[in-house]
Short mmCIF file of C-alpha atoms in Angstrom, two decimals:
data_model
loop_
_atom_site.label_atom_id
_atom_site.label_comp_id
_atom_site.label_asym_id
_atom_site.label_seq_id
_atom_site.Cartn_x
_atom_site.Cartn_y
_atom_site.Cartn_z
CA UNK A 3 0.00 0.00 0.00
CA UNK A 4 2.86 2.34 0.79
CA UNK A 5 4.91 1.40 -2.34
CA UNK A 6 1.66 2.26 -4.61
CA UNK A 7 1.25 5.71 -2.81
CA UNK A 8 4.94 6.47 -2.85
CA UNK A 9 4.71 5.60 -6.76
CA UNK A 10 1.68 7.65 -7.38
CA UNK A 11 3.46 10.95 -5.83
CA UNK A 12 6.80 10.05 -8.23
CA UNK A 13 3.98 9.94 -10.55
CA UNK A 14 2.35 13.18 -10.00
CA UNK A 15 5.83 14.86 -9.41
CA UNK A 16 6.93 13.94 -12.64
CA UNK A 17 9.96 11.53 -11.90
CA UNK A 18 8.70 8.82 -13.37
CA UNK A 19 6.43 7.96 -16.13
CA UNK A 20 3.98 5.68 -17.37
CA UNK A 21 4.68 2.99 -19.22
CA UNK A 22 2.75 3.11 -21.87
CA UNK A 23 3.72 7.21 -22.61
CA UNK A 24 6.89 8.14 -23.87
CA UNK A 25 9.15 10.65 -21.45
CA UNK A 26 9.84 13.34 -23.98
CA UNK A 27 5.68 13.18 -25.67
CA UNK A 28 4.85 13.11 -21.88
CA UNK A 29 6.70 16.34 -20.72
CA UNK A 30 5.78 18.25 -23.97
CA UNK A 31 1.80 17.45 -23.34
CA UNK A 32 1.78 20.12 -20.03
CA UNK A 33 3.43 23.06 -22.08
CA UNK A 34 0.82 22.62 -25.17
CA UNK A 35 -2.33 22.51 -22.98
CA UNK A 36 -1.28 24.95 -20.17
CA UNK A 37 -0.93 27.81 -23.11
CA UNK A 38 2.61 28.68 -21.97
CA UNK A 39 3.68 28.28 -25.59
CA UNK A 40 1.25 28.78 -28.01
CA UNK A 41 1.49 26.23 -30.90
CA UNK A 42 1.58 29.10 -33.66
CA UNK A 43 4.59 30.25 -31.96
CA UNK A 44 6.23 26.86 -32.76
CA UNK A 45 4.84 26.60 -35.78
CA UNK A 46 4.42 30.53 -37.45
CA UNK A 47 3.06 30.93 -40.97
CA UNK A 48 4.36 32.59 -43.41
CA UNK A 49 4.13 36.46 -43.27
CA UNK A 50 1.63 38.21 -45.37
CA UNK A 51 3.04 40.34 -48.33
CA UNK A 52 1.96 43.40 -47.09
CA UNK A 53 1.62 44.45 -43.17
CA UNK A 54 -2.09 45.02 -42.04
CA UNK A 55 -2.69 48.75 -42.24
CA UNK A 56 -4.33 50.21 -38.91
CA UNK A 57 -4.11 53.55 -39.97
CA UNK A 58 -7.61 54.76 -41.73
CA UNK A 59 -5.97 57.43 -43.24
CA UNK A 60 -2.69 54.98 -44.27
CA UNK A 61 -4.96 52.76 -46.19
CA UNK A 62 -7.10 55.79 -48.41
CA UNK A 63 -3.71 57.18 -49.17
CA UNK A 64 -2.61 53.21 -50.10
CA UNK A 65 -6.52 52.31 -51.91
CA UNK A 66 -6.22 55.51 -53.85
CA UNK A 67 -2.68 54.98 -55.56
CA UNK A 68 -3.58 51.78 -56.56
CA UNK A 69 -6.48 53.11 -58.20
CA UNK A 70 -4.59 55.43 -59.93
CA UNK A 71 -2.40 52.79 -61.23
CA UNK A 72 -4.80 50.57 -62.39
CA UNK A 73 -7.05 53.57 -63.96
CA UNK A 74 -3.27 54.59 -66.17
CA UNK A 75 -2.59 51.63 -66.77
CA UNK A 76 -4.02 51.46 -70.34
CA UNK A 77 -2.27 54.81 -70.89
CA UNK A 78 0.51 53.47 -69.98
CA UNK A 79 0.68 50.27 -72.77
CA UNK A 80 0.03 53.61 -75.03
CA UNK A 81 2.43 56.17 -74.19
CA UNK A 82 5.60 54.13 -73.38
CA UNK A 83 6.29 52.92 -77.09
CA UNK A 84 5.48 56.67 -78.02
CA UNK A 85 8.16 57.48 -75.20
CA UNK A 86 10.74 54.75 -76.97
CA UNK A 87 10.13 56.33 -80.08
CA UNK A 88 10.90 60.22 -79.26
CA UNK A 89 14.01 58.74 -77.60
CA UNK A 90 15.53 56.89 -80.45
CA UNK A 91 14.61 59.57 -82.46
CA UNK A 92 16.23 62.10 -80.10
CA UNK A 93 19.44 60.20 -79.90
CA UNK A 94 19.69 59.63 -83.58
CA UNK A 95 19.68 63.65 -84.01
CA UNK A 96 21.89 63.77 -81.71
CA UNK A 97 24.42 61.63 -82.51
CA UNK A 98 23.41 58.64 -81.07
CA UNK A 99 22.98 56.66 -84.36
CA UNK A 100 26.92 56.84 -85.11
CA UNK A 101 27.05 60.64 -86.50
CA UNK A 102 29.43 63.68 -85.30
CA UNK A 103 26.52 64.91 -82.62
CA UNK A 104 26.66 65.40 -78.89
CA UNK A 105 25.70 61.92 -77.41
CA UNK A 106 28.20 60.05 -80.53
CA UNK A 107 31.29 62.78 -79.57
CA UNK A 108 31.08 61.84 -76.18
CA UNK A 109 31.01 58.36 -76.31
CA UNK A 110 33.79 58.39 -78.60
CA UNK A 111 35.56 60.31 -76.16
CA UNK A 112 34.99 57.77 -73.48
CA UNK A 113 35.89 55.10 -75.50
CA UNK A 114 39.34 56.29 -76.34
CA UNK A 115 39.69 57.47 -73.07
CA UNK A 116 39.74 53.97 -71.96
CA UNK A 117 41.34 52.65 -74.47
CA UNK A 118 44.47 55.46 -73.49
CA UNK A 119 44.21 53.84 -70.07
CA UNK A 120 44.08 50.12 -71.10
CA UNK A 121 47.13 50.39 -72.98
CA UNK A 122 49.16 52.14 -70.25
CA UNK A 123 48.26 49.51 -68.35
CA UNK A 124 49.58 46.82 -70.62
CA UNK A 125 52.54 48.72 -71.52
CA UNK A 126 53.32 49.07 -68.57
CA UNK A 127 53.42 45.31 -67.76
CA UNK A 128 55.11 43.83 -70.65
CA UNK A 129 57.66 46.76 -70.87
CA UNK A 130 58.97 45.06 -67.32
CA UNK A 131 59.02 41.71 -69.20
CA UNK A 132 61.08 43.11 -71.99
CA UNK A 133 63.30 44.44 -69.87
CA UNK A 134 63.55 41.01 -67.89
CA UNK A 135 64.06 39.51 -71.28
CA UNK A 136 66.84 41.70 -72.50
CA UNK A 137 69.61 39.07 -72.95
CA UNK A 138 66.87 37.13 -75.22
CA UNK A 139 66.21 38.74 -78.14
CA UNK A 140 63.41 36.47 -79.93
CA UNK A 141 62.15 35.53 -76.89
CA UNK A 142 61.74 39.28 -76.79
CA UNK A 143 59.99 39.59 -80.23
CA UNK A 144 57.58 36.51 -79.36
CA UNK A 145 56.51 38.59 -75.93
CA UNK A 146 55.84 41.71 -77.96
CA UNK A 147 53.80 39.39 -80.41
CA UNK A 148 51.46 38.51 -76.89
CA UNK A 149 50.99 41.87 -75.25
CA UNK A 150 49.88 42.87 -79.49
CA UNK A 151 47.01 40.21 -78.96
CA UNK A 152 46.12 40.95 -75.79
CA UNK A 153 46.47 44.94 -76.66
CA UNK A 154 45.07 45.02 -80.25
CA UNK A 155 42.16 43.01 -78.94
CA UNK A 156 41.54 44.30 -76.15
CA UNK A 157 41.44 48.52 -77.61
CA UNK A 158 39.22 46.95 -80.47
CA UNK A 159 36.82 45.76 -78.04
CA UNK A 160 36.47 48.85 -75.98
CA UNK A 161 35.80 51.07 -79.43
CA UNK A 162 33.21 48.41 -79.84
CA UNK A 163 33.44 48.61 -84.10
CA UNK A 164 31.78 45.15 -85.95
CA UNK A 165 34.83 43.57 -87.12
CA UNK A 166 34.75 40.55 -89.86
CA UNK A 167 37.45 38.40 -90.62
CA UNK A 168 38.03 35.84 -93.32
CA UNK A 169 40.74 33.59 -94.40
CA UNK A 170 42.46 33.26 -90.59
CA UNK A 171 44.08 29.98 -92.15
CA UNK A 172 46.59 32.00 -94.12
CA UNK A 173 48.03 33.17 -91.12
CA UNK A 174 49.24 29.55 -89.65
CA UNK A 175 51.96 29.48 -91.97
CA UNK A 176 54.95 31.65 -91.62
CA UNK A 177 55.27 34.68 -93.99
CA UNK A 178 55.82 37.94 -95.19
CA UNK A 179 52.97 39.66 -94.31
CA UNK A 180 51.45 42.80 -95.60
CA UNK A 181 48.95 45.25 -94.79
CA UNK A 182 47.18 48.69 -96.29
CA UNK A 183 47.19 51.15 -93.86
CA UNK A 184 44.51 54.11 -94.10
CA UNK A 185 43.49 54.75 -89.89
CA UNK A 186 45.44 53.91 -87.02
CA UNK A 187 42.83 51.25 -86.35
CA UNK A 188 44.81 49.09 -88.88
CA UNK A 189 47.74 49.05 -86.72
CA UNK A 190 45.40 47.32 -83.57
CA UNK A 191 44.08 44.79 -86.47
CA UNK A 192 47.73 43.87 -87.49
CA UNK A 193 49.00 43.83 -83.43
CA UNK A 194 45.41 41.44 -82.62
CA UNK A 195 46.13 39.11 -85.39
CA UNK A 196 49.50 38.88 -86.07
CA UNK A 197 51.31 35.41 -84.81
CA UNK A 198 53.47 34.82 -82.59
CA UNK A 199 56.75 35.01 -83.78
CA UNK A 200 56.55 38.41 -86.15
CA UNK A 201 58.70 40.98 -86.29
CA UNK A 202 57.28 44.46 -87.09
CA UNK A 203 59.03 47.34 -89.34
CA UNK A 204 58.50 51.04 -88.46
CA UNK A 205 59.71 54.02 -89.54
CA UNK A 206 61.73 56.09 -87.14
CA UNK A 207 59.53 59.31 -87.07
CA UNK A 208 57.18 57.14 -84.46
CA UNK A 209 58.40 58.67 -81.13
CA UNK A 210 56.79 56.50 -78.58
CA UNK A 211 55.69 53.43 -80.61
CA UNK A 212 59.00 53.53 -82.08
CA UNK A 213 60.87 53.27 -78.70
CA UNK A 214 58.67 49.82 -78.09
CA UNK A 215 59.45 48.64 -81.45
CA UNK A 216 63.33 48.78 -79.99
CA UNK A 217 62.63 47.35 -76.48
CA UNK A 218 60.57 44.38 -78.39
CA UNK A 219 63.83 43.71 -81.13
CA UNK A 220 61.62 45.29 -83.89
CA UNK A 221 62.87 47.43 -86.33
CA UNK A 222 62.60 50.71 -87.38
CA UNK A 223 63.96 52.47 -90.34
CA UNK A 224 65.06 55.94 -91.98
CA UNK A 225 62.66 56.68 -94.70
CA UNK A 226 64.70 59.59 -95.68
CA UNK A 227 67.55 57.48 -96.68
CA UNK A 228 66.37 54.84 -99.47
CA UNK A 229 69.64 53.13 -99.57
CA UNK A 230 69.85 52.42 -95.60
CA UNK A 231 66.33 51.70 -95.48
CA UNK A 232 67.13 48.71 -97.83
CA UNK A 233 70.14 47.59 -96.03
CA UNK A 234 68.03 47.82 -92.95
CA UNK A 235 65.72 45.50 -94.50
CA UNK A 236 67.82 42.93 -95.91
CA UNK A 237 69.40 42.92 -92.11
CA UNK A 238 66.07 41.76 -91.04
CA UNK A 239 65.73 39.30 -93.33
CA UNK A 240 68.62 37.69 -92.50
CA UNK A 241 67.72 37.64 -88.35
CA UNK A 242 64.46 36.57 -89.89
CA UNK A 243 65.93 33.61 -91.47
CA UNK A 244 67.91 32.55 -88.97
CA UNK A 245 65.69 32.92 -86.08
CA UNK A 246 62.92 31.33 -87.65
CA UNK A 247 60.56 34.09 -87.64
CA UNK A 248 57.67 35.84 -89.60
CA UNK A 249 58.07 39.81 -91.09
CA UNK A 250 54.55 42.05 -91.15
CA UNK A 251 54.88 45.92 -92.20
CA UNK A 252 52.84 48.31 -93.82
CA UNK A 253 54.17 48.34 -97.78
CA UNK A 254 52.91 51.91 -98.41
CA UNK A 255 55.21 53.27 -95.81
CA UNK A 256 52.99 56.01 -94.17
CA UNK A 257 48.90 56.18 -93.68
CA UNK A 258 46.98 57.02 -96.57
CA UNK A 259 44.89 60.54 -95.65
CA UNK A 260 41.78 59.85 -97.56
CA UNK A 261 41.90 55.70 -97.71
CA UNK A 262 42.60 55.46 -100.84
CA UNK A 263 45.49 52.86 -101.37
CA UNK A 264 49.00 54.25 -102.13
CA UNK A 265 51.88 53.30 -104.53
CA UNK A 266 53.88 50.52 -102.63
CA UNK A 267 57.10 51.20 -101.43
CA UNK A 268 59.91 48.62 -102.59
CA UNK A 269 61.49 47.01 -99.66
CA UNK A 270 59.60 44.16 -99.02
CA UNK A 271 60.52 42.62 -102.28
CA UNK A 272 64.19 42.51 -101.73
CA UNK A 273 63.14 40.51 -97.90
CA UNK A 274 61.28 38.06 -99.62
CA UNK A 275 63.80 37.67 -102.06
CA UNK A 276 66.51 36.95 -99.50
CA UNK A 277 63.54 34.90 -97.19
CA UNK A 278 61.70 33.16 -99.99
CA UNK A 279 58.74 33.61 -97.85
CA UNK A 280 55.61 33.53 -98.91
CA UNK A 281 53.39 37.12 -99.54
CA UNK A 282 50.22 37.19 -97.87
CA UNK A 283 48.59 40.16 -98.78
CA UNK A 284 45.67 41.64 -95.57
CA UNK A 285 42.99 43.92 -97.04
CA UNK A 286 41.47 46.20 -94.63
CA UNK A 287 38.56 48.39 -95.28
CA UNK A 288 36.37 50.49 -93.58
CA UNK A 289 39.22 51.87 -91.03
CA UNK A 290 39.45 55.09 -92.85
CA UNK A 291 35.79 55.66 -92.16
CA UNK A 292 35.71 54.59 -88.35
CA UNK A 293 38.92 56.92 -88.04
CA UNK A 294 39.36 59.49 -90.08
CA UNK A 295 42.37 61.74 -90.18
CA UNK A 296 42.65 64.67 -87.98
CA UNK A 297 39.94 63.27 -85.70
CA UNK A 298 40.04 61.83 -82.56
CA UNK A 299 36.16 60.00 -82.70
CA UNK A 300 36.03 56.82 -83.14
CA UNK A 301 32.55 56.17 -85.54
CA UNK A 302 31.61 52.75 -84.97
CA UNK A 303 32.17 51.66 -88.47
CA UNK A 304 31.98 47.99 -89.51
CA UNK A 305 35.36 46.44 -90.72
CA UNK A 306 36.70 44.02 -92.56
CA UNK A 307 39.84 41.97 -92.93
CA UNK A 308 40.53 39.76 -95.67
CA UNK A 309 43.40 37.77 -95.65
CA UNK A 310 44.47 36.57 -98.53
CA UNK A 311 46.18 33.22 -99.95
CA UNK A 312 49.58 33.32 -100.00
CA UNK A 313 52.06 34.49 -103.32
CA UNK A 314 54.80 31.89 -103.68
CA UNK A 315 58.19 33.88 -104.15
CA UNK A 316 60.04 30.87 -105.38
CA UNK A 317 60.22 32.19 -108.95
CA UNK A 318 60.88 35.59 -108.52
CA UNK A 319 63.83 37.66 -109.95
CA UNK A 320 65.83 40.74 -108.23
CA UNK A 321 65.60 42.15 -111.54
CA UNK A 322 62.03 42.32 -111.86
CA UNK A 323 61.17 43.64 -108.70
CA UNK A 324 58.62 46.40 -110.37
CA UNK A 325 56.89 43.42 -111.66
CA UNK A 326 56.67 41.51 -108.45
CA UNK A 327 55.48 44.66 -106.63
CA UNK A 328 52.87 45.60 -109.34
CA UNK A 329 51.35 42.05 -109.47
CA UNK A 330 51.01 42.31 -105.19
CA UNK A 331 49.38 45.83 -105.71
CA UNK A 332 47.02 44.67 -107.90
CA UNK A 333 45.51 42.27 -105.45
CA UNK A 334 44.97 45.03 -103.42
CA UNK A 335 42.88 47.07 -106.23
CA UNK A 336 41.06 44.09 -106.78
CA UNK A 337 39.71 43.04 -103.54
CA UNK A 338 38.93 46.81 -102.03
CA UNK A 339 35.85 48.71 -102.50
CA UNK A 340 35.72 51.72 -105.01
CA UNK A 341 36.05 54.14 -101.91
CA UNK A 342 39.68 52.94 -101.67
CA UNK A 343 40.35 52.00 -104.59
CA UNK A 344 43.66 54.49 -106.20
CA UNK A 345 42.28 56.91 -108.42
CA UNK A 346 44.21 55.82 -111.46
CA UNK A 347 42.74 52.18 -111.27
CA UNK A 348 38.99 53.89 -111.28
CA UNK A 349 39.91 55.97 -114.20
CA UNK A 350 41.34 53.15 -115.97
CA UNK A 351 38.15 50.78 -115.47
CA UNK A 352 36.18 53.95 -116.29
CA UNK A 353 38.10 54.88 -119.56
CA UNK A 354 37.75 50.49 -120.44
#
């Protein structure tokens, strides 16, 4: 009698439990029917979207807005395209479109502001490498070949111009290759797509560009002396030859003012007479429009490079190099549009 007592106060104390209910369910069970913790306390939903408004004054401010909205709505669907249209048109007047207006000019500006920046920046870093690589010389030349790619592309990309490119496969090979120049946009093209291993030719009246072309092993040369310029280039042949390398330049010798192509100089023809390398002509139109001379906006222009399949020089003689260059010109003529086409080729078709 005294043990069932004694059990029925352990019972009603809570330090023991019945059998048949588990300890943690049975100590739980108190707390959910005494109230002490509600059950949507344990358990809250999820909050509404938008907090009940007790304010009478709050919710006529909050009714009448979205009455408003929902009575403009329809106006709305009809006024933004309207809106879309006065804007476009108001940025093509402007300049917007690609013109010489306000909102083109300061894009532009923008763009070859960064651009200016970008290439400090990369000049900065491989002009450290060059200088590591000072008692390499082609190792030199291939580094200058990477910060072109990674320069030329990058600048192209920040003026943002449409670029098109056909006949990349011409460039596996090694060569002598050859470019028309008419903007200073050709020179990023030739630096983005040149390969590795390709010595550049400049001429000496380049200040700052020239000073990289000697830090990178390139070459520049004296345009007012014909007969050094040619020994200049038949010394790069010969470290072109033995090094195992590739030769791009600019055979018009300066930048054409209205795009039209110029009369070649000569000195390539004596390199790839001494090289025997192949002559793969790169046509480039469209620069002269996207950069025109004596400006400093960039239009955003589409261009186009064509490269061209290579010219065997196997057969060629030093004593026809007039020929040679002629036949390499004519390429040119042939694959440009009639805005850069040489007058003297239109008037010839024209008088035909």
């Amino acid at each position: 009698m005294q043990a069932s007592y004694s059990h029925k106060v352990q019972e009603r104390r809570g330090t023991t439990c019945p059998s048949s209910t588990p300890t943690n369910q049975r100590r739980r069970t108190p707390l959910l029917q005494s109230r002490i913790i509600p059950s949507r306390v344990a358990a809250p939903p999820h909050p509404p979207p938008f907090p009940r408004l007790r304010s009478s004054f709050v919710a006529r401010v909050f009714s009448f807005t979205r009455a408003m909205d929902a009575a403009t709505s329809v106006q709305r669907r009809r006024w933004l395209p309207w809106a879309r249209r006065q804007a476009a048109a108001y940025l093509a007047a402007a300049g917007g479109g690609g013109g010489d207006g306000l909102v083109a000019t300061a894009v532009s500006a923008v763009r070859v502001v960064a651009c200016f920046l970008a290439m400090m920046v990369t000049t900065a870093v491989w002009a450290v490498v060059m200088l590591l690589l000072l008692p390499w010389p082609c190792e030199r030349i291939r580094q200058s070949n990477v910060y072109g790619h990674v320069t030329g592309r990058m600048l192209l990309w920040i003026l943002g111009n449409p670029i098109k490119v056909e006949g990349l496969e011409h460039l596996r090979a090694r060569g002598i290759f050859i470019c028309n120049h008419a903007s200073p946009l050709d020179i990023f093209l030739v630096m983005g797509l040149a390969p590795t291993g390709t010595v550049g030719i400049a001429k000496k009246e380049i200040i700052w560009f020239g000073q990289l072309y000697v830090l990178a092993n390139h070459l520049r040369i004296d345009r007012s002396n014909p007969a050094a310029a040619i020994e200049s280039m038949k010394q790069v042949a010969r470290e072109v030859v033995k090094n195992n390398l590739s030769l791009i330049l600019f055979p018009e010798g300066t930048r054409s003012r209205d795009g039209r192509l110029l009369p070649f100089k000569k000195g390539f023809v004596p390199a790839a007479l001494q090289t025997r390398l192949p002559i793969v002509p790169i046509v480039v139109t469209g620069t002269h429009q996207a950069w025109r001379t004596n400006s400093v906006q960039v239009r955003p222009v589409p261009l186009t490079v064509k490269v061209l399949p290579p010219i065997s020089t196997d057969g060629w003689e030093e004593g026809r190099i007039s020929e040679h260059l002629e036949t390499v010109r004519s390429l040119y003529v042939g694959n440009l549009p009639d805005a850069q086409k040489p007058l003297d080729a239109l008037s010839a078709r024209n008088a035909s």
